[in-house]
Coordinates of N, CA and C in Angstrom, one line a residue:
X293 N 5.1 4.4 0.8 CA 5.1 4.3 2.2 C 3.7 4.6 2.7
X294 N 3.4 3.9 3.8 CA 2.1 4.1 4.4 C 2.3 4.4 5.9
X295 N 1.6 5.4 6.4 CA 1.8 5.8 7.8 C 1.2 4.7 8.7
X296 N 2.0 4.3 9.6 CA 1.6 3.3 10.6 C 0.5 3.8 11.5
X297 N 0.6 5.1 11.8 CA -0.4 5.7 12.7 C -1.7 5.8 12.0
X298 N -1.7 6.1 10.7 CA -3.0 6.2 10.0 C -3.7 4.8 10.0
X299 N -2.9 3.8 9.8 CA -3.4 2.4 9.7 C -4.0 2.0 11.1
X300 N -3.2 2.3 12.1 CA -3.7 2.0 13.5 C -5.0 2.7 13.8
X301 N -5.1 4.0 13.5 CA -6.3 4.8 13.8 C -7.5 4.2 13.1
X302 N -7.3 3.8 11.8 CA -8.4 3.2 11.1 C -8.8 1.9 11.7
X303 N -7.8 1.0 12.1 CA -8.1 -0.2 12.7 C -8.9 0.0 14.0
X304 N -8.4 0.9 14.8 CA -9.1 1.1 16.1 C -10.5 1.7 15.9
X305 N -10.6 2.6 14.9 CA -11.9 3.2 14.6 C -13.0 2.1 14.2
X306 N -12.5 1.2 13.4 CA -13.4 0.1 13.0 C -13.8 -0.8 14.2
X307 N -12.8 -1.1 15.0 CA -13.0 -1.9 16.2 C -14.1 -1.2 17.1
X308 N -13.9 0.1 17.4 CA -14.8 0.9 18.2 C -16.2 0.9 17.6
X309 N -16.3 1.2 16.4 CA -17.6 1.3 15.7 C -18.4 0.0 15.8
X310 N -17.7 -1.1 15.7 CA -18.4 -2.4 15.7 C -18.3 -3.1 17.1
X311 N -17.8 -2.4 18.1 CA -17.7 -3.0 19.4 C -16.9 -4.3 19.4
X312 N -15.7 -4.3 18.7 CA -14.9 -5.4 18.6 C -13.8 -5.5 19.7
X313 N -13.8 -4.5 20.6 CA -12.8 -4.6 21.6 C -11.5 -3.8 21.2
X314 N -10.5 -4.0 21.9 CA -9.2 -3.2 21.8 C -8.1 -4.1 21.3
X315 N -7.3 -3.6 20.5 CA -6.0 -4.2 20.0 C -4.9 -3.5 20.6
X316 N -4.1 -4.2 21.4 CA -3.0 -3.6 22.1 C -1.9 -3.2 21.1
X317 N -1.0 -2.2 21.5 CA 0.1 -1.9 20.6 C 1.0 -3.1 20.2
X318 N 1.3 -3.9 21.2 CA 2.1 -5.1 20.9 C 1.5 -6.0 19.9
X319 N 0.2 -6.3 20.1 CA -0.6 -7.2 19.1 C -0.6 -6.5 17.8
X320 N -0.9 -5.2 17.8 CA -1.0 -4.5 16.5 C 0.3 -4.6 15.7
X321 N 1.4 -4.4 16.4 CA 2.7 -4.4 15.7 C 3.0 -5.8 15.2
X322 N 2.6 -6.9 15.9 CA 2.8 -8.2 15.4 C 1.9 -8.5 14.1
X323 N 0.7 -8.0 14.2 CA -0.2 -8.2 13.0 C 0.2 -7.4 11.9
X324 N 0.8 -6.2 12.2 CA 1.2 -5.3 11.1 C 2.4 -5.9 10.4
X325 N 3.3 -6.5 11.1 CA 4.5 -7.1 10.5 C 4.0 -8.3 9.6
X326 N 3.1 -9.1 10.1 CA 2.6 -10.2 9.3 C 1.9 -9.7 8.0
X327 N 1.1 -8.7 8.2 CA 0.3 -8.2 7.0 C 1.2 -7.6 6.0
X328 N 2.3 -6.9 6.4 CA 3.2 -6.3 5.4 C 4.0 -7.4 4.7
X329 N 4.4 -8.5 5.4 CA 5.1 -9.6 4.8 C 4.2 -10.3 3.7
X330 N 3.0 -10.4 4.0 CA 2.1 -11.1 3.1 C 1.9 -10.3 1.8
X331 N 1.8 -8.9 1.9 CA 1.7 -8.1 0.8 C 3.0 -8.1 0.0
X332 N 4.2 -8.1 0.7 CA 5.5 -8.2 0.1 C 5.6 -9.5 -0.7
X333 N 5.2 -10.6 -0.2 CA 5.3 -11.9 -0.9 C 4.4 -11.9 -2.1
X334 N 3.2 -11.2 -2.0 CA 2.4 -11.0 -3.2 C 3.1 -10.2 -4.3
X335 N 3.8 -9.2 -3.9 CA 4.6 -8.4 -4.9 C 5.6 -9.3 -5.6
X336 N 6.3 -10.1 -4.8 CA 7.3 -10.9 -5.4 C 6.8 -12.0 -6.3
X337 N 5.6 -12.6 -5.9 CA 5.0 -13.6 -6.7 C 4.6 -13.0 -8.1
X338 N 4.0 -11.8 -8.0 CA 3.6 -11.2 -9.3 C 4.8 -10.8 -10.1
X339 N 5.9 -10.3 -9.5 CA 7.1 -10.0 -10.2 C 7.7 -11.2 -10.9
X340 N 7.8 -12.3 -10.1 CA 8.4 -13.6 -10.7 C 7.5 -14.1 -11.8
X341 N 6.2 -14.0 -11.7 CA 5.3 -14.5 -12.7 C 5.4 -13.8 -14.0
X342 N 5.4 -12.4 -13.9 CA 5.5 -11.7 -15.2 C 6.9 -11.7 -15.7
X343 N 7.9 -11.8 -14.9 CA 9.3 -12.0 -15.4 C 9.5 -13.3 -16.2
X344 N 8.9 -14.3 -15.7 CA 8.9 -15.6 -16.4 C 8.2 -15.6 -17.7
X345 N 7.1 -14.9 -17.7 CA 6.4 -14.7 -19.0 C 7.2 -13.9 -20.0
X346 N 7.9 -12.9 -19.6 CA 8.7 -12.1 -20.5 C 9.9 -13.0 -20.9
X347 N 10.5 -13.8 -20.0 CA 11.6 -14.6 -20.4 C 11.2 -15.7 -21.4
X348 N 9.9 -16.1 -21.4 CA 9.4 -17.1 -22.3 C 8.9 -16.4 -23.6
X349 N 9.3 -15.1 -23.7 CA 9.0 -14.3 -25.0 C 7.5 -14.2 -25.2
X350 N 6.7 -14.2 -24.1 CA 5.3 -13.8 -24.2 C 5.2 -12.3 -24.4
X351 N 4.4 -11.9 -25.4 CA 4.4 -10.4 -25.7 C 3.0 -9.9 -25.5
X352 N 2.9 -8.5 -25.6 CA 1.6 -7.9 -25.5 C 1.7 -6.6 -24.7
X353 N 1.0 -5.6 -25.0 CA 1.1 -4.3 -24.3 C 0.6 -4.4 -22.9
X354 N -0.5 -5.2 -22.7 CA -1.0 -5.4 -21.4 C 0.0 -6.1 -20.5
X355 N 0.7 -7.1 -21.0 CA 1.7 -7.8 -20.2 C 2.8 -6.9 -19.9
X356 N 3.2 -6.0 -20.8 CA 4.3 -5.1 -20.6 C 3.9 -4.1 -19.4
X357 N 2.7 -3.7 -19.4 CA 2.3 -2.8 -18.4 C 2.2 -3.5 -17.0
X358 N 1.7 -4.7 -17.0 CA 1.7 -5.5 -15.7 C 3.1 -5.8 -15.2
X359 N 4.0 -6.1 -16.1 CA 5.3 -6.4 -15.7 C 6.0 -5.2 -15.2
X360 N 5.8 -4.0 -15.8 CA 6.4 -2.8 -15.3 C 5.8 -2.4 -13.9
X361 N 4.5 -2.6 -13.7 CA 3.9 -2.4 -12.4 C 4.5 -3.3 -11.4
X362 N 4.7 -4.5 -11.7 CA 5.3 -5.5 -10.7 C 6.7 -5.1 -10.4
X363 N 7.5 -4.6 -11.4 CA 8.8 -4.1 -11.1 C 8.8 -2.9 -10.2
X364 N 7.9 -2.0 -10.4 CA 7.8 -0.8 -9.6 C 7.5 -1.1 -8.2
X365 N 6.6 -2.1 -8.0 CA 6.2 -2.5 -6.6 C 7.3 -3.0 -5.7
X366 N 8.4 -3.5 -6.3 CA 9.5 -4.0 -5.5 C 10.7 -3.1 -5.6
X367 N 10.6 -2.0 -6.3 CA 11.8 -1.1 -6.5 C 12.3 -0.6 -5.2
X368 N 11.5 -0.3 -4.2 CA 11.9 0.2 -2.9 C 12.7 -0.8 -2.1
X369 N 12.5 -2.1 -2.5 CA 13.2 -3.1 -1.7 C 14.5 -3.6 -2.3
X370 N 14.9 -3.0 -3.4 CA 16.2 -3.3 -4.1 C 17.3 -2.5 -3.5
X371 N 18.3 -3.1 -3.1 CA 19.4 -2.4 -2.5 C 20.7 -3.1 -2.8
X372 N 21.8 -2.6 -2.3 CA 23.2 -3.2 -2.6 C 24.0 -3.2 -1.3
X373 N 25.0 -4.1 -1.4 CA 25.9 -4.3 -0.2 C 27.1 -5.0 -0.6
X374 N 28.2 -4.6 0.0 CA 29.5 -5.3 -0.1 C 29.5 -6.5 0.8
X375 N 29.8 -7.7 0.3 CA 29.7 -8.9 1.2 C 31.0 -9.1 2.0
X376 N 30.7 -9.6 3.2 CA 31.8 -9.8 4.2 C 32.3 -11.3 4.1
X377 N 33.7 -11.4 3.8 CA 34.2 -12.8 3.8 C 34.2 -13.5 5.1
X378 N 34.0 -14.8 5.1 CA 33.9 -15.5 6.4 C 35.3 -16.0 6.8
X379 N 35.5 -16.2 8.1 CA 36.7 -16.7 8.7 C 36.5 -18.1 9.2
X380 N 37.3 -19.1 8.8 CA 38.3 -19.1 7.8 C 37.8 -18.8 6.4
X381 N 38.6 -18.2 5.6 CA 38.1 -17.6 4.3 C 37.8 -18.6 3.2
X382 N 38.4 -19.8 3.3 CA 38.1 -20.8 2.2 C 37.6 -22.1 2.7
X383 N 36.9 -22.8 1.8 CA 36.4 -24.2 2.1 C 36.6 -24.9 0.8
X384 N 37.8 -25.6 0.7 CA 38.1 -26.3 -0.6 C 38.2 -25.3 -1.7
X385 N 37.5 -25.5 -2.8 CA 37.6 -24.6 -3.9 C 36.8 -23.3 -3.8
X386 N 36.1 -23.2 -2.7 CA 35.1 -22.1 -2.5 C 35.7 -21.0 -1.5
X387 N 35.4 -19.7 -1.8 CA 35.5 -18.6 -0.9 C 34.2 -18.3 -0.3
X388 N 34.0 -18.3 1.0 CA 32.7 -18.1 1.6 C 32.5 -16.7 2.0
X389 N 31.3 -16.2 1.7 CA 30.9 -14.8 2.1 C 29.5 -14.9 2.8
X390 N 29.3 -14.0 3.7 CA 28.0 -13.9 4.4 C 27.0 -13.1 3.7
X391 N 25.9 -13.6 3.4 CA 24.8 -12.9 2.7 C 24.3 -11.8 3.6
X392 N 23.8 -10.7 3.0 CA 23.2 -9.6 3.8 C 22.1 -10.2 4.7
X393 N 22.0 -9.6 5.9 CA 21.1 -10.1 6.9 C 19.6 -10.0 6.5
X394 N 19.3 -9.0 5.6 CA 17.9 -8.8 5.2 C 17.6 -9.3 3.8
X395 N 18.5 -10.1 3.3 CA 18.3 -10.5 1.9 C 17.1 -11.4 1.7
X396 N 16.4 -11.2 0.6 CA 15.3 -12.1 0.2 C 15.6 -12.8 -1.1
X397 N 16.2 -12.1 -2.1 CA 16.6 -12.7 -3.3 C 17.8 -11.9 -3.9
X398 N 18.9 -12.7 -4.3 CA 20.0 -12.1 -4.9 C 19.8 -11.9 -6.4
X399 N 19.9 -10.6 -6.8 CA 19.7 -10.3 -8.2 C 21.0 -10.4 -9.0
X400 N 22.0 -9.8 -8.5 CA 23.3 -9.8 -9.2 C 24.4 -9.8 -8.2
X401 N 25.4 -10.6 -8.4 CA 26.6 -10.7 -7.6 C 27.8 -10.3 -8.5
X402 N 28.7 -9.4 -8.1 CA 29.8 -9.0 -8.9 C 31.1 -9.1 -8.1
X403 N 32.2 -9.2 -8.8 CA 33.5 -9.2 -8.3 C 34.3 -8.2 -9.1
X404 N 34.8 -7.1 -8.5 CA 35.5 -6.0 -9.3 C 34.7 -5.7 -10.5
X405 N 33.4 -5.5 -10.3 CA 32.4 -5.1 -11.4 C 32.3 -6.2 -12.5
X406 N 32.8 -7.4 -12.3 CA 32.5 -8.6 -13.2 C 31.4 -9.4 -12.6
X407 N 30.4 -9.7 -13.4 CA 29.2 -10.4 -12.8 C 29.7 -11.8 -12.5
X408 N 29.2 -12.3 -11.4 CA 29.5 -13.7 -10.9 C 28.2 -14.5 -11.3
X409 N 28.4 -15.5 -12.1 CA 27.2 -16.3 -12.5 C 26.8 -17.3 -11.4
X410 N 25.5 -17.4 -11.3 CA 24.9 -18.3 -10.3 C 24.8 -19.7 -10.9
X411 N 25.2 -20.7 -10.2 CA 25.2 -22.1 -10.6 C 24.5 -23.0 -9.6
X412 N 24.0 -24.1 -10.0 CA 23.5 -25.1 -9.1 C 24.6 -25.9 -8.4
X413 N 24.3 -26.5 -7.3 CA 25.4 -27.3 -6.6 C 25.7 -28.5 -7.5
X414 N 24.8 -29.0 -8.2 CA 25.1 -30.1 -9.1 C 26.0 -29.8 -10.2
X415 N 25.8 -28.5 -10.7 CA 26.6 -28.1 -11.9 C 28.0 -27.7 -11.5
X416 N 28.2 -27.3 -10.3 CA 29.6 -26.8 -9.8 C 30.6 -27.9 -10.0
X417 N 30.3 -29.1 -9.6 CA 31.3 -30.2 -9.7 C 31.7 -30.4 -11.2
X418 N 30.8 -30.3 -12.1 CA 31.1 -30.5 -13.5 C 32.0 -29.3 -14.0
X419 N 31.7 -28.1 -13.6 CA 32.6 -27.0 -14.0 C 34.0 -27.1 -13.4
X420 N 34.1 -27.5 -12.2 CA 35.4 -27.6 -11.5 C 36.3 -28.7 -12.2
X421 N 35.7 -29.7 -12.7 CA 36.4 -30.8 -13.3 C 36.7 -30.6 -14.8
X422 N 36.3 -29.4 -15.3 CA 36.5 -29.2 -16.7 C 37.6 -28.1 -16.9
X423 N 38.6 -28.4 -17.8 CA 39.6 -27.4 -18.2 C 39.1 -26.3 -19.0
X424 N 38.0 -26.5 -19.7 CA 37.4 -25.5 -20.6 C 36.5 -24.6 -19.8
X425 N 35.8 -25.1 -18.8 CA 34.7 -24.3 -18.2 C 35.0 -24.0 -16.7
X426 N 36.3 -24.3 -16.2 CA 36.6 -24.1 -14.8 C 36.5 -22.6 -14.5
X427 N 35.8 -22.3 -13.4 CA 35.7 -20.9 -13.0 C 37.0 -20.2 -12.8
X428 N 37.1 -18.9 -13.1 CA 38.3 -18.1 -12.9 C 37.9 -16.7 -12.4
X429 N 38.8 -15.9 -12.0 CA 38.5 -14.5 -11.6 C 37.9 -13.7 -12.7
X430 N 38.1 -14.1 -13.9 CA 37.5 -13.5 -15.1 C 36.1 -14.0 -15.3
X431 N 35.9 -15.3 -15.0 CA 34.6 -15.9 -15.2 C 34.2 -16.6 -13.9
X432 N 33.9 -15.9 -12.8 CA 33.6 -16.5 -11.5 C 32.2 -17.0 -11.5
X433 N 31.9 -18.0 -10.5 CA 30.6 -18.5 -10.3 C 30.3 -18.5 -8.8
X434 N 29.0 -18.7 -8.4 CA 28.7 -18.8 -7.0 C 27.5 -19.7 -6.9
X435 N 27.4 -20.3 -5.7 CA 26.2 -21.1 -5.3 C 25.8 -20.6 -3.9
X436 N 24.5 -20.7 -3.6 CA 23.9 -20.4 -2.3 C 24.2 -21.6 -1.4
X437 N 24.8 -21.4 -0.3 CA 25.1 -22.5 0.6 C 24.2 -22.4 1.8
X438 N 24.5 -23.1 2.8 CA 23.7 -23.2 4.0 C 24.0 -22.0 4.9
X439 N 23.0 -21.7 5.8 CA 23.2 -20.7 6.8 C 23.5 -19.3 6.2
X440 N 22.8 -18.9 5.1 CA 23.0 -17.6 4.5 C 24.4 -17.4 4.1
X441 N 25.0 -18.4 3.6 CA 26.4 -18.3 3.1 C 26.4 -18.4 1.6
X442 N 27.2 -17.6 0.9 CA 27.4 -17.6 -0.5 C 28.8 -18.1 -0.8
X443 N 28.9 -19.2 -1.6 CA 30.2 -19.8 -1.9 C 30.6 -19.4 -3.3
X444 N 31.7 -18.7 -3.4 CA 32.2 -18.2 -4.7 C 33.4 -19.0 -5.1
X445 N 33.5 -19.3 -6.4 CA 34.6 -20.0 -7.0 C 35.2 -19.1 -8.1
X446 N 36.5 -18.9 -8.2 CA 37.6 -19.6 -7.4 C 37.8 -19.0 -6.0
X447 N 38.5 -19.8 -5.2 CA 38.7 -19.3 -3.8 C 39.8 -18.2 -3.7
X448 N 40.3 -17.8 -4.8 CA 41.3 -16.7 -4.8 C 40.5 -15.3 -4.6
X449 N 39.2 -15.4 -4.8 CA 38.4 -14.2 -4.6 C 38.1 -14.0 -3.2
X450 N 38.7 -13.1 -2.5 CA 38.6 -12.9 -1.1 C 38.0 -11.6 -0.7
X451 N 37.7 -10.7 -1.6 CA 37.2 -9.4 -1.3 C 36.6 -8.8 -2.5
X452 N 36.0 -7.6 -2.4 CA 35.4 -6.8 -3.5 C 34.3 -7.6 -4.1
X453 N 33.5 -8.3 -3.4 CA 32.3 -9.0 -3.9 C 31.1 -8.2 -3.4
X454 N 30.3 -7.8 -4.3 CA 29.1 -6.9 -4.0 C 27.8 -7.6 -4.5
X455 N 26.7 -7.3 -3.9 CA 25.4 -7.9 -4.2 C 24.4 -6.8 -4.5
X456 N 23.6 -6.9 -5.5 CA 22.4 -6.2 -5.7 C 21.3 -7.2 -5.4
X457 N 20.4 -6.8 -4.4 CA 19.4 -7.8 -4.0 C 18.1 -7.2 -3.6
X458 N 17.1 -8.1 -3.5 CA 15.8 -7.7 -2.9 C 15.8 -8.0 -1.5
X459 N 15.6 -7.0 -0.7 CA 15.6 -7.2 0.8 C 14.2 -7.4 1.3
X460 N 14.1 -7.9 2.5 CA 12.8 -8.0 3.2 C 12.4 -6.6 3.6
X461 N 11.1 -6.3 3.8 CA 10.7 -5.0 4.3 C 11.1 -4.8 5.8
X462 N 11.4 -3.6 6.2 CA 11.7 -3.4 7.6 C 10.4 -3.5 8.4
X463 N 10.6 -4.1 9.5 CA 9.4 -4.4 10.4 C 8.7 -3.1 10.8
X464 N 7.4 -2.9 10.5 CA 6.7 -1.7 11.0 C 6.6 -1.7 12.5
X465 N 6.5 -0.5 13.0 CA 6.3 -0.4 14.5 C 5.6 0.9 14.8
X466 N 4.5 0.7 15.6 CA 3.8 1.8 16.2 C 4.3 2.0 17.6
X467 N 5.1 3.0 17.8 CA 5.7 3.3 19.1 C 4.8 4.3 19.9
X468 N 4.9 4.3 21.2 CA 4.1 5.1 22.0 C 4.7 5.4 23.3
X469 N 4.1 6.4 23.9 CA 4.4 6.8 25.3 C 3.1 6.7 26.1
X470 N 3.1 6.4 27.3 CA 1.9 6.3 28.1 C 1.6 7.7 28.8
X471 N 0.3 8.0 28.7 CA -0.2 9.2 29.4 C -0.5 8.8 30.9
X472 N -0.9 9.7 31.7 CA -1.1 9.5 33.1 C -2.3 8.5 33.3
X473 N -3.2 8.5 32.4 CA -4.4 7.6 32.5 C -4.1 6.2 31.9
X474 N -2.9 6.0 31.4 CA -2.5 4.7 30.9 C -2.8 4.6 29.4
X475 N -3.4 5.6 28.8 CA -3.7 5.5 27.3 C -2.5 5.7 26.5
X476 N -2.1 4.8 25.6 CA -0.9 5.0 24.8 C -1.0 6.2 23.8
X477 N 0.0 7.0 23.7 CA 0.0 8.1 22.8 C 1.1 7.9 21.8
X478 N 0.8 8.1 20.5 CA 1.7 7.8 19.4 C 3.0 8.6 19.5
X479 N 4.1 7.9 19.3 CA 5.5 8.5 19.4 C 6.1 8.3 18.0
X480 N 6.0 9.4 17.2 CA 6.5 9.3 15.8 C 8.0 9.0 15.7
X481 N 8.7 9.6 16.7 CA 10.2 9.4 16.6 C 10.6 7.9 16.7
X482 N 9.9 7.1 17.5 CA 10.3 5.7 17.6 C 9.5 4.8 16.7
X483 N 8.7 5.3 15.8 CA 7.8 4.5 15.0 C 8.4 4.2 13.6
X484 N 8.0 3.2 13.0 CA 8.5 2.8 11.6 C 7.3 2.6 10.7
X485 N 7.2 3.3 9.7 CA 6.1 3.2 8.8 C 6.2 2.0 7.9
X486 N 5.0 1.6 7.3 CA 5.0 0.5 6.3 C 5.8 0.9 5.1
X487 N 6.4 0.0 4.4 CA 7.1 0.2 3.1 C 6.3 -0.1 1.9
X488 N 5.2 -0.7 2.0 CA 4.4 -1.1 0.8 C 3.8 0.2 0.2
X489 N 3.2 0.0 -1.0 CA 2.6 1.2 -1.7 C 1.4 1.7 -1.0
X490 N 1.2 3.0 -1.1 CA 0.0 3.7 -0.5 C -1.3 3.1 -0.9
X491 N -1.4 2.6 -2.1 CA -2.6 2.0 -2.6 C -3.0 0.7 -1.8
X492 N -2.0 0.2 -1.0 CA -2.3 -1.0 -0.3 C -2.7 -0.8 1.2
X493 N -2.9 0.5 1.5 CA -3.3 0.8 2.9 C -4.6 0.1 3.3
X494 N -5.7 0.1 2.5 CA -6.9 -0.7 2.9 C -6.6 -2.2 3.0
X495 N -5.7 -2.7 2.2 CA -5.4 -4.1 2.4 C -4.7 -4.4 3.7
X496 N -3.8 -3.5 4.1 CA -3.1 -3.6 5.4 C -4.1 -3.6 6.5
X497 N -5.1 -2.7 6.5 CA -6.1 -2.6 7.5 C -6.9 -3.9 7.6
X498 N -7.3 -4.4 6.4 CA -8.1 -5.6 6.4 C -7.4 -6.8 6.9
X499 N -6.1 -6.9 6.5 CA -5.3 -8.1 7.0 C -5.0 -8.0 8.5
X500 N -4.8 -6.8 9.0 CA -4.6 -6.7 10.4 C -5.8 -7.1 11.2
X501 N -7.0 -6.6 10.7 CA -8.2 -7.0 11.4 C -8.5 -8.5 11.3
X502 N -8.2 -9.1 10.2 CA -8.4 -10.5 10.0 C -7.5 -11.3 11.0
X503 N -6.3 -10.8 11.2 CA -5.4 -11.5 12.1 C -5.8 -11.3 13.6
X504 N -6.6 -10.2 13.8 CA -7.1 -10.0 15.1 C -8.5 -10.8 15.3
X505 N -8.8 -11.6 14.3 CA -10.0 -12.4 14.4 C -11.2 -11.7 13.9
X506 N -11.1 -10.6 13.2 CA -12.2 -9.8 12.7 C -12.3 -9.9 11.2
X507 N -13.5 -9.9 10.7 CA -13.7 -9.9 9.2 C -14.5 -8.7 8.9
X508 N -13.9 -7.8 8.0 CA -14.4 -6.5 7.6 C -14.5 -6.4 6.1
X509 N -15.7 -5.9 5.7 CA -15.8 -5.7 4.2 C -14.9 -4.6 3.8
X510 N -14.3 -4.7 2.6 CA -13.4 -3.7 2.1 C -14.0 -2.3 2.0
X511 N -15.3 -2.1 1.6 CA -15.8 -0.7 1.5 C -15.8 -0.1 2.9
X512 N -16.0 -0.8 3.9 CA -16.0 -0.2 5.3 C -14.6 0.3 5.6
X513 N -13.6 -0.4 5.2 CA -12.2 0.0 5.4 C -12.0 1.4 4.7
X514 N -12.4 1.4 3.5 CA -12.2 2.7 2.7 C -12.9 3.8 3.4
X515 N -14.2 3.6 3.7 CA -15.0 4.7 4.3 C -14.4 5.2 5.6
X516 N -14.0 4.3 6.5 CA -13.4 4.7 7.8 C -12.1 5.4 7.6
X517 N -11.3 4.9 6.7 CA -10.0 5.6 6.4 C -10.3 7.0 5.9
X518 N -11.3 7.2 5.1 CA -11.6 8.5 4.5 C -12.1 9.4 5.6
X519 N -12.9 8.9 6.5 CA -13.4 9.7 7.6 C -12.3 10.2 8.5
X520 N -11.3 9.3 8.8 CA -10.2 9.7 9.6 C -9.4 10.8 8.9
X521 N -9.2 10.7 7.6 CA -8.4 11.7 6.9 C -9.1 13.0 6.9
X522 N -10.4 13.0 6.8 CA -11.2 14.3 6.8 C -11.1 15.0 8.2
X523 N -10.9 14.2 9.3 CA -10.9 14.7 10.6 C -9.6 15.3 11.0
X524 N -8.5 14.9 10.2 CA -7.2 15.4 10.5 C -6.9 16.8 10.0

């Protein structure tokens, strides 16, 4: 976790030092959301890259360390949820469930603790037409459908479907109350911190400044953040 107030103070300190002007709370929150999403997507890209290498049986201690680091970076975003069936509950051979609102990637889907295998839309037709491989409650399958819908086969599965998934990060927010002179004052109760790793705080600052049209060298970000910490 990274304090949103620490990041904002560093951003404003750099702006003041270089006479770059002022970034309003609303603009800051918009840039903060975009910056965190970019870092989150970088986490997922690294995770997928190293997972594919492992699945291809590429070995080596360095690879193992990098793969473990990639897994740790997304650990905070892995969660679980029981899926809600849609009304009407069936669509031909499918039972339809609504995916979690914050899902990014489904890791595992289960029905009564039995894993539901993911299949492509092209392969579903072949499975349904086969007496040997037709899905059942013992060997269920699913496909991702449109509008965040998960289609499960067979359609007799109407409940007890759970997902372990990677969620999107919660939008960061720097909340404030106004003083009599109009200067916004930080409101911790209404604020939401960043969910990325603490090591990425300088990256957050740099990305927010870039989105505000500013280009800052990374050493200056580190130095300003350190000065702010020492003053607290």
